[in-house]
Coordinates of C-alpha atoms and ligand atoms in Angstrom, one line a residue:
X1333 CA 20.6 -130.4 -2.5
X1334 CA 23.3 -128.6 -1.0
X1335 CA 25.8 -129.9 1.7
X1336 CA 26.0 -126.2 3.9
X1337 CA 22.0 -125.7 3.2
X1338 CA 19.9 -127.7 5.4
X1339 CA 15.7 -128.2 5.7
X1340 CA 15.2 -125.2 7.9
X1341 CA 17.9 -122.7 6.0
X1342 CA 16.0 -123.7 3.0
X1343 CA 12.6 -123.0 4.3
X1344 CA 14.0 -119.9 5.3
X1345 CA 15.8 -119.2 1.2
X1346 CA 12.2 -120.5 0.5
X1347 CA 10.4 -118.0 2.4
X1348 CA 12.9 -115.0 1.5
X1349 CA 12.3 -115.4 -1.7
X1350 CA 8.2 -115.3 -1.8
X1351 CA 9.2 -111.6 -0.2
X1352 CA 11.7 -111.3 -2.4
X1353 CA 9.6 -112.0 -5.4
X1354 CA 6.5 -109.9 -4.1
X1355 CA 7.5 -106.9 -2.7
X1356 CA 11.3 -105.9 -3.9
X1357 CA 11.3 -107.1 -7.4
X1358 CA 8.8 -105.1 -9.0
X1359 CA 10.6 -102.3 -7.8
X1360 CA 14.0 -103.0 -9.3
X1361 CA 14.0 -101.0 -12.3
X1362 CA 12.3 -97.8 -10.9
X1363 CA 14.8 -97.8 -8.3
X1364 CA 17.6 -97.1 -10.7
X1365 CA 16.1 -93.6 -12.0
X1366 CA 14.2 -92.9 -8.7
X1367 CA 17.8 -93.4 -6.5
X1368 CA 15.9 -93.8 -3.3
X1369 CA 16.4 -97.2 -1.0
X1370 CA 12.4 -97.8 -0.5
X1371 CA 12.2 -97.5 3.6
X1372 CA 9.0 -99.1 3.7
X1373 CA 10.4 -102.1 2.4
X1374 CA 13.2 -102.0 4.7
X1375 CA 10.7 -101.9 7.5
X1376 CA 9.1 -104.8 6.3
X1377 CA 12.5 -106.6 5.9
X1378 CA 12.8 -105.9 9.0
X1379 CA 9.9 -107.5 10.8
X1380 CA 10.0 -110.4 8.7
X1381 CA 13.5 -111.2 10.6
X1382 CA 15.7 -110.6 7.2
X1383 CA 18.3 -108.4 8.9
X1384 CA 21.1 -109.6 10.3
X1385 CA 19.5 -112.4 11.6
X1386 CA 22.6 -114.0 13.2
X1387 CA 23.3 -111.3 15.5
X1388 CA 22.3 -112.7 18.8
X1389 CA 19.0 -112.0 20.3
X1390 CA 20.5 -109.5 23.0
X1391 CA 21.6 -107.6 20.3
X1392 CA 18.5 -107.6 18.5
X1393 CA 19.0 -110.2 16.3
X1394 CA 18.0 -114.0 15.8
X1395 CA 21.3 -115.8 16.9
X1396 CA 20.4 -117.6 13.8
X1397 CA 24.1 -117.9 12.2
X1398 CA 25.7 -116.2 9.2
X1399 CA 24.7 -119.1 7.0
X1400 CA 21.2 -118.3 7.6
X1401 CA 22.1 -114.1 6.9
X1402 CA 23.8 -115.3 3.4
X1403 CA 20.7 -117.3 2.3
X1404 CA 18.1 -114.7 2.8
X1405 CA 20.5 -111.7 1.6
X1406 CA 21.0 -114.0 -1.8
X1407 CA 17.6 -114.2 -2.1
X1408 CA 17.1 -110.2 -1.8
X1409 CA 19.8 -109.9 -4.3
X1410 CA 18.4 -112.0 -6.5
X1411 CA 15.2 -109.8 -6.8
X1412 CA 17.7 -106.0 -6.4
X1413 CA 21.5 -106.0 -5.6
X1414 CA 20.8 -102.3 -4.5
X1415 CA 17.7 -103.3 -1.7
X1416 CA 20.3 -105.9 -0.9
X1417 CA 23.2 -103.7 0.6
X1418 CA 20.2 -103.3 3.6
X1419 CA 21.5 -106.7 4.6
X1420 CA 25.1 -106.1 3.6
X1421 CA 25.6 -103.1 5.7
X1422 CA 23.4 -104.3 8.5
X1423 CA 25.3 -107.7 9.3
X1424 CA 28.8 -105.8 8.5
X1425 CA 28.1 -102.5 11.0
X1426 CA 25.9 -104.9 13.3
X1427 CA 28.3 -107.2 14.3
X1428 CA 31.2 -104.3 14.3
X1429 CA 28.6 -102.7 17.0
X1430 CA 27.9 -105.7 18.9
X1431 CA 31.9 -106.4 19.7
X1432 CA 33.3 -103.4 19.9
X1433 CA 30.9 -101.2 21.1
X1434 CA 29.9 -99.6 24.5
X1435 CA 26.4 -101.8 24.8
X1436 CA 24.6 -98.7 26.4
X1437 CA 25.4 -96.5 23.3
X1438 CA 24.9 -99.3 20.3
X1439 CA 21.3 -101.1 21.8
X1440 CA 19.5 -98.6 20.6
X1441 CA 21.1 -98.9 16.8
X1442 CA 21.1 -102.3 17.0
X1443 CA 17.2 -102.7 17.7
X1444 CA 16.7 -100.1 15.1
X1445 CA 19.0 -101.5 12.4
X1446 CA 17.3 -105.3 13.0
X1447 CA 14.3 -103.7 12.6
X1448 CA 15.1 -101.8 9.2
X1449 CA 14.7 -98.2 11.1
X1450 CA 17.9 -97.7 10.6
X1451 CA 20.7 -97.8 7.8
X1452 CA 24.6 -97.7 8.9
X1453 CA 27.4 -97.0 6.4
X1454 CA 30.7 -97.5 6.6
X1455 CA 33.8 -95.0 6.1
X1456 CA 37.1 -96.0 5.3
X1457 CA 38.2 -94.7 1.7
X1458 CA 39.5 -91.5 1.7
X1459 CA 40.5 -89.3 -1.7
X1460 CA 44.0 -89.9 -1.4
X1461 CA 42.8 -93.9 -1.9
X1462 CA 41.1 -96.8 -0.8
X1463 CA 43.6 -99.6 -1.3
X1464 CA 46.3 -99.0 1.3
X1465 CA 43.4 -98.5 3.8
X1466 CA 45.3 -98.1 6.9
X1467 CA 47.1 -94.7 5.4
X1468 CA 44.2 -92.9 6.5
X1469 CA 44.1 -89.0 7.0
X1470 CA 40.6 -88.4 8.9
X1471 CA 42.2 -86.5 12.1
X1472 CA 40.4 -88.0 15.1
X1473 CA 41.2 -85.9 18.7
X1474 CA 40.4 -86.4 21.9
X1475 CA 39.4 -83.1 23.7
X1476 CA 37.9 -84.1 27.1
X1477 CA 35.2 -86.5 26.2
X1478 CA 34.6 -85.7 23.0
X1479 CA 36.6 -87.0 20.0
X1480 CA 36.6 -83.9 17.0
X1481 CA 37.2 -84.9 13.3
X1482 CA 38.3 -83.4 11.0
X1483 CA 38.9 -84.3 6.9
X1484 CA 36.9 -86.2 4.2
X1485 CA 35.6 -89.9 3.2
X1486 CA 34.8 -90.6 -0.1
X1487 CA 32.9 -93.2 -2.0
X1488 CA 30.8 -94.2 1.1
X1489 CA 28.1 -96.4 -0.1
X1490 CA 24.7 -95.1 1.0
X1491 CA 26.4 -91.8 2.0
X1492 CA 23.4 -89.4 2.0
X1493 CA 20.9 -92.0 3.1
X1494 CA 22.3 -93.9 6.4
X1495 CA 21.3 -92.9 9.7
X1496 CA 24.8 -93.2 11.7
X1497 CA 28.0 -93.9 10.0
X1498 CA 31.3 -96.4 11.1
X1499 CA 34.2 -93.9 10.7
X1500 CA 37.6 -95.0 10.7
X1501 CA 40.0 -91.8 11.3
X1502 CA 43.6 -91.3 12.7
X1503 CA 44.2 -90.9 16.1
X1504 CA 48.3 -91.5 15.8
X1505 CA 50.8 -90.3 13.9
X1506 CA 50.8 -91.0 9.8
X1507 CA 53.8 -93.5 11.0
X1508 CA 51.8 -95.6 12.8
X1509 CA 49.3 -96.6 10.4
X1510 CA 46.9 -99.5 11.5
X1511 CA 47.8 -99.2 14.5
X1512 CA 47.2 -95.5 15.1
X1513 CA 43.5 -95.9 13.8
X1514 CA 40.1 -95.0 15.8
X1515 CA 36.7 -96.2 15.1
X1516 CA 33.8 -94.4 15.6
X1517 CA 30.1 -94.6 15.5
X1518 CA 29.0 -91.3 14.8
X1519 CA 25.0 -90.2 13.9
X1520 CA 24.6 -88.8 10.7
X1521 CA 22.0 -85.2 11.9
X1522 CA 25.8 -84.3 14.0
X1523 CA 26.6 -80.6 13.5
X1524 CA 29.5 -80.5 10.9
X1525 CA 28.4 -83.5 9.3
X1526 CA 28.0 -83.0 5.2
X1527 CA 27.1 -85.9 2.8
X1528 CA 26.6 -85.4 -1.1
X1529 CA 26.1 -88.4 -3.5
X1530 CA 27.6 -88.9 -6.8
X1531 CA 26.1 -90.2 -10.1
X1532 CA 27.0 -93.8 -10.1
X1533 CA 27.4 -96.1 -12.9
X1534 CA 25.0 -98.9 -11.1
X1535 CA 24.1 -99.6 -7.7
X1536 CA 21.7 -96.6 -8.1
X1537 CA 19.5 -96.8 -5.2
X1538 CA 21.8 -97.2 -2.6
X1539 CA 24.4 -94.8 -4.3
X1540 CA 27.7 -93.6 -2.8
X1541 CA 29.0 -90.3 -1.8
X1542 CA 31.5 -88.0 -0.1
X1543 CA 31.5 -86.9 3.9
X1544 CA 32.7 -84.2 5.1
X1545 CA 33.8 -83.3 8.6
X1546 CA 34.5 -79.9 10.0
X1547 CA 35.2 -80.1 13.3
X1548 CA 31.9 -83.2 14.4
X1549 CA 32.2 -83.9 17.9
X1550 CA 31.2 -87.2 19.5
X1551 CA 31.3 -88.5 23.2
X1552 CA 34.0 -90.5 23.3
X1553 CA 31.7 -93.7 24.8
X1554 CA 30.8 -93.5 20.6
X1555 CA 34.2 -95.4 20.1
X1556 CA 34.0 -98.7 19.1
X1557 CA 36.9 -101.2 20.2
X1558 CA 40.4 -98.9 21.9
X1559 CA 41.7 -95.5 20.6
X1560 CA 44.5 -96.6 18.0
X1561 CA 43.3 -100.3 17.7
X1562 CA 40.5 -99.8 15.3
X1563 CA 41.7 -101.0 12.0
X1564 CA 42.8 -103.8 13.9
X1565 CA 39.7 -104.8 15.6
X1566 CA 37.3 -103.6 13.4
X1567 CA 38.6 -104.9 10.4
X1568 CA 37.7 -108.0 11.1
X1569 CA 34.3 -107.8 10.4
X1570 CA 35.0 -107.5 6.6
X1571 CA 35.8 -111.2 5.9
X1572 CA 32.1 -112.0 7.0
X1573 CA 30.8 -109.2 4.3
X1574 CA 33.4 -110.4 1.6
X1575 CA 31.9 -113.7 1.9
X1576 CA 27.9 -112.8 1.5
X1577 CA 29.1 -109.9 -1.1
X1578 CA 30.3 -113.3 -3.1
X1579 CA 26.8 -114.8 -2.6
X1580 CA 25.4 -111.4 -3.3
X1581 CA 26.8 -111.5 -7.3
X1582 CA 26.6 -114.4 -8.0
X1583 CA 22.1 -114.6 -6.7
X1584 CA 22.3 -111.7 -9.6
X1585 CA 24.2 -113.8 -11.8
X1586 CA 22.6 -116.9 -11.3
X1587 CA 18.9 -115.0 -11.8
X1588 CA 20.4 -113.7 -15.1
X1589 CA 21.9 -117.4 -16.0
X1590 CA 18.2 -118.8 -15.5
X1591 CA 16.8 -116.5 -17.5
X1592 CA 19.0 -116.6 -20.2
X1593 CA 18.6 -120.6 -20.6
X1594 CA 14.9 -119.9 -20.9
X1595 CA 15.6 -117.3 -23.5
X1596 CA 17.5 -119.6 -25.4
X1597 CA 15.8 -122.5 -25.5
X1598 CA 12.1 -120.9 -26.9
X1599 CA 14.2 -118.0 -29.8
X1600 CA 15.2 -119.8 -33.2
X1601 CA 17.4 -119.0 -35.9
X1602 CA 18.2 -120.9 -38.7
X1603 CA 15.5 -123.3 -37.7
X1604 CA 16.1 -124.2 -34.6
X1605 CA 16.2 -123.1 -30.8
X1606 CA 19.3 -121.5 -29.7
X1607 CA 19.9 -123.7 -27.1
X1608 CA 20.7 -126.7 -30.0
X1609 CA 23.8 -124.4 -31.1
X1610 CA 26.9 -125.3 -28.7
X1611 CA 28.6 -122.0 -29.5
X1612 CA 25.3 -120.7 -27.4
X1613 CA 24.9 -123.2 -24.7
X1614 CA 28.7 -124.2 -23.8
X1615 CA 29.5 -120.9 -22.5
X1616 CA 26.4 -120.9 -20.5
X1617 CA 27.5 -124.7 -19.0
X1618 CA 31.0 -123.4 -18.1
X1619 CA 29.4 -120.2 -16.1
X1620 CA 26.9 -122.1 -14.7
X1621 CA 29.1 -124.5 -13.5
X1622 CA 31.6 -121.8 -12.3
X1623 CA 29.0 -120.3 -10.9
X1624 CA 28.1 -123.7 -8.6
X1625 CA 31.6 -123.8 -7.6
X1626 CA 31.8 -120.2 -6.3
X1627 CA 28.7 -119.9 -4.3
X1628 CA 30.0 -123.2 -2.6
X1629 CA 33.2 -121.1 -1.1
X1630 CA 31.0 -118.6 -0.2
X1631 CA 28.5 -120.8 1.8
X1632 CA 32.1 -122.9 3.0
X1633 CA 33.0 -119.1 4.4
X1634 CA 30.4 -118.7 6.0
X1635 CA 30.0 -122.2 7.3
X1636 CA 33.7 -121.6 8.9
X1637 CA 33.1 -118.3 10.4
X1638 CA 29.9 -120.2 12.1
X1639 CA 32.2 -122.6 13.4
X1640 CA 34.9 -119.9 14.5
X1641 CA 36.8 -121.4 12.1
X1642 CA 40.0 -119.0 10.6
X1643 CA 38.1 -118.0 6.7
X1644 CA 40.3 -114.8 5.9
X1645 CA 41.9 -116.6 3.0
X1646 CA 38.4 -118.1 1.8
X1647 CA 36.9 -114.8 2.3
X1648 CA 39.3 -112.7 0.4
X1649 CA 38.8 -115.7 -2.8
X1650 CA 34.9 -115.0 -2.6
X1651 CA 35.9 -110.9 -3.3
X1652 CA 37.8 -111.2 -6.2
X1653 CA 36.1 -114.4 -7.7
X1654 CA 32.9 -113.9 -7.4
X1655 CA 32.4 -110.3 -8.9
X1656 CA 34.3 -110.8 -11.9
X1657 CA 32.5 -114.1 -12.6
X1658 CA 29.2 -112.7 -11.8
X1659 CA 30.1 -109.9 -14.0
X1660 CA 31.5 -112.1 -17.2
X1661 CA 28.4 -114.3 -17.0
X1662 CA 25.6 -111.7 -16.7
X1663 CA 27.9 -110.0 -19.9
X1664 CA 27.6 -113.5 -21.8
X1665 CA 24.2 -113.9 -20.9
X1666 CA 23.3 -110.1 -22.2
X1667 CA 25.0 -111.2 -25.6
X1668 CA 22.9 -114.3 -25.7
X1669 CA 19.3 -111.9 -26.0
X1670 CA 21.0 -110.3 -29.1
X1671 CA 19.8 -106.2 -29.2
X1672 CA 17.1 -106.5 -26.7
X1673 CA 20.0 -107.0 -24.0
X1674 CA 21.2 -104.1 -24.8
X1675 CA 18.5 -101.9 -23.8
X1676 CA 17.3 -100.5 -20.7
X1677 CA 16.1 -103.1 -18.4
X1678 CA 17.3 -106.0 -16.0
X1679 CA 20.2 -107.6 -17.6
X1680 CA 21.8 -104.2 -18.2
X1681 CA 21.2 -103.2 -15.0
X1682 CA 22.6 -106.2 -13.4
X1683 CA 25.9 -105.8 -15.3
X1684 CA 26.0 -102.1 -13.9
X1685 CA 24.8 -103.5 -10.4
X1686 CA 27.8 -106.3 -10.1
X1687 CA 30.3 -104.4 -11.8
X1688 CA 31.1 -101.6 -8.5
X1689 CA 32.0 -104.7 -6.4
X1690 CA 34.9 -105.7 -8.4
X1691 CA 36.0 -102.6 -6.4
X1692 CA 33.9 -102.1 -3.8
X1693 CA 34.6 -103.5 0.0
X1694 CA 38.5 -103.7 -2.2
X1695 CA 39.6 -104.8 -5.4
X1696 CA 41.1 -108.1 -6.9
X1697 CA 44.5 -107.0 -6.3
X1698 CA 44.1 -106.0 -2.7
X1699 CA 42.3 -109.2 -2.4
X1700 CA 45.0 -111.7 -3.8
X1701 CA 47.3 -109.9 -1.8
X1702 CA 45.4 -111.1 1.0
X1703 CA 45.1 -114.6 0.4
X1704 CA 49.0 -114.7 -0.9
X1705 CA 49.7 -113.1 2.7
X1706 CA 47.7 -116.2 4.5
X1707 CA 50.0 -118.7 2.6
X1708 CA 53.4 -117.2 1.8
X1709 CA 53.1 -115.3 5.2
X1710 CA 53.1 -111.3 6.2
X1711 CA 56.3 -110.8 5.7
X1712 CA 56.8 -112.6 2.1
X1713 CA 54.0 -110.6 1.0
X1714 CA 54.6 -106.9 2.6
X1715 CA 51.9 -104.5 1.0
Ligands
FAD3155 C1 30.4 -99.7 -5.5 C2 31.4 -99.2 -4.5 C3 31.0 -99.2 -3.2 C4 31.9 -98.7 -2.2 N1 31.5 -98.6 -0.9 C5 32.4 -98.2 0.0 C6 32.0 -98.0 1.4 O1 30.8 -98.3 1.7 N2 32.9 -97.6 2.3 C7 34.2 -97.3 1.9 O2 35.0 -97.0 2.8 N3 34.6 -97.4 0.7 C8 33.7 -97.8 -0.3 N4 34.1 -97.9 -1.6 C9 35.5 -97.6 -2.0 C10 36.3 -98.8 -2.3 O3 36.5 -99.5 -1.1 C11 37.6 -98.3 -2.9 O4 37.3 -97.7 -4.1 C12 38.6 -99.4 -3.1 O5 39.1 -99.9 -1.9 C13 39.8 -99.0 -4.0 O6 40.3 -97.8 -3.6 P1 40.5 -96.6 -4.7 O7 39.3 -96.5 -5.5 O8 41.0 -95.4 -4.0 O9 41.6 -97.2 -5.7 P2 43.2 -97.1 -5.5 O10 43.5 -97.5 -4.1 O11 43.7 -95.7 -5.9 O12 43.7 -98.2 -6.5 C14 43.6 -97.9 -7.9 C15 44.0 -99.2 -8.7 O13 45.3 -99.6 -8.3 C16 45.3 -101.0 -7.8 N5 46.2 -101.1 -6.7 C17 46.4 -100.3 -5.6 N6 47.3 -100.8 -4.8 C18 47.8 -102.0 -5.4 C19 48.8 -102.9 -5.1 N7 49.5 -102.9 -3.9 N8 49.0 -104.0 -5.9 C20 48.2 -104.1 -7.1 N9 47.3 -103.2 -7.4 C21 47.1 -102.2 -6.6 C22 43.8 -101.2 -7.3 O14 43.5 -102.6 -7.3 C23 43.0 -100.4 -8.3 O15 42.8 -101.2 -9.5 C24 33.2 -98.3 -2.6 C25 33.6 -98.4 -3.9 C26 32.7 -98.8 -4.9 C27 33.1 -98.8 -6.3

């Protein structure tokens, strides 16, 4: 029982997961080396209604809620953090598109990206940094009705493989910072467009990667929100994804926590089950019940933004908690299967997998900063 996760959300965990279990976990591991996000299996996510479900119907969704997107997208997590980011980047870009965009230039993304024919990245970090996000370089210009850019994003998850990418770029002065920030939704095939991808420590399948821009034009009804307000608007839309990257983690961690309790309760040593040693099971009962406590602020995140509810301070908690707990418990439960944890195979990768979003979507720092800034106020807290 769980007070945010009613019958019909856990039918729908319930029914998430028989996919889950079927079709994308047997391809977890053979993802890593292949690198590819299986497109077949995001069709079938797709038409089984697990992408970004709570978008309204008009928008191609299921006007289903968020709490409904973060049980299935735990679910998909569970069985491949990698496959998962199709629901990450879907509900982040899918709601940015359905606010702030022209409706006659994002329907046709938003049918395709509901019905896993289309992946969306997003790209903000730059190689001068990621952290003080709204110093960004990208030059944006308006020429007619066209906007031209002009510069480099880095680090883009799912750089080489999305179809149409969020760009964030500067359409002020340096000066003005947020608040001389653009947002565009510009197509991948665009003349000028470059993509590469880089060898990445985990997160293989989905992978990240530079872009580069040399002079890409778009019409300038591919803005989404007003020229110079972007980083304002837009921005937004990241408390949702900090929220359901918290559940995200910790469905990995909870997988490897399950498995690890198993583990120990059938090896022995020194005639007895693991599991009867307390220096083995105490630190699995203080993650697991860490564990509980931070997937309930996640679900209580998403349970306020459902309600309209402000959940920036609760969202930014779920970023830095939940990746460096997921990541110390899958670490604990890797020591607990002795050598064979450390070879190639699930728990290593989940480690690898967890470990990019204690920087990913912004790190603990940035993230504390945040929540300091909801109670001590902007000005206490200045960077
Ligand atoms: C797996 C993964 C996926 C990613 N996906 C995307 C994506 O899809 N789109 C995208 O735009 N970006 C993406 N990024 C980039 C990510 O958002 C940035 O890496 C992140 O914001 C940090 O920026 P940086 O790497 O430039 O570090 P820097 O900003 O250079 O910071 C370096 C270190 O200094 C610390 N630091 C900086 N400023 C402060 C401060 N004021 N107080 C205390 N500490 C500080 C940081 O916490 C960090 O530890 C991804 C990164 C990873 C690893």
């Amino acid at each position: 029982m769980n007070p945010y996760i009613d019958d019909d959300l856990a039918t729908l965990a319930e029914h998430a997961r028989r996919f889950a279990t079927g079709r994308v976990a047997p391809g977890f591991l053979e993802r890593d080396d292949t690198r590819v996000l299986d497109r077949t299996l995001m069709r079938e996510m797709g038409e089984m209604g697990f992408i970004a479900p709570e978008l309204a119907e008009a928008h191609g969704g299921q006007g289903m809620g968020c709490l409904a997107a973060g049980v299935i997208h735990e679910e998909i997590a569970r069985a491949d953090l990698s496959l998962s980011y199709i629901n990450l980047l879907a509900s982040l870009n899918g709601q940015i598109l359905a606010a702030h965009g022209r409706p006659e230039v994002v329907a046709p993304w938003l049918k395709k990206l509901t019905r896993g024919e289309a992946l969306l990245a997003i790209a903000l970090t730059e190689p001068r940094g990621g952290s003080d996000a709204a110093n960004l370089r990208l030059r944006v210009e308006r020429i007619g009705d066209e906007y031209v850019i002009n510069g480099e994003k880095t680090s883009i998850s799912a750089a080489d493989q999305a179809d149409a990418v969020v760009v964030f770029g500067r359409t002020g002065s340096v000066e003005s910072q947020a608040h001389g920030v653009t947002a565009l939704l510009v197509p991948t095939d665009v003349p000028g467009l470059t993509r590469n991808r880089f060898d990445c420590h985990g997160q293989r399948a989905i992978g990240r990667g530079s872009l580069f821009f040399e002079n890409v034009r778009v019409p300038v009804d591919h803005r989404l929100g007003d020229e110079n307000k972007g980083f304002v608007q837009v921005m937004q839309g990241f408390d949702f994804s900090r929220a359901l990257i918290g559940l995200q983690v910790l469905a990995v961690a909870r997988v490897a926590l399950e498995e690890a309790w198993d583990y120990v309760a059938q090896r022995e040593a020194f005639g007895k089950p693991l599991s009867a040693f307390q220096g083995v099971s105490h630190p699995l009962a203080e993650f697991a019940t860490q564990i509980e406590a931070a997937r309930l602020l996640c679900l209580q995140t998403l349970w306020l933004k459902d309600r309209g509810a402000p959940h920036t301070a609760e969202a930014a908690m779920c970023k830095w908690w939940a990746p460096k707990l997921a990541y110390d418990a899958i670490h604990q439960c890797l020591l607990m299967f002795g050598h064979g944890g450390y070879d190639r195979g699930p728990m290593e990768q989940r480690l690898r997998d967890v470990l990019g979003f204690q920087i990913g979507d912004g790190t603990a720092q940035i993230m504390k900063t945040i929540v300091a800034r909801t109670r001590a106020g902007r000005k206490a807290v200045p960077a």
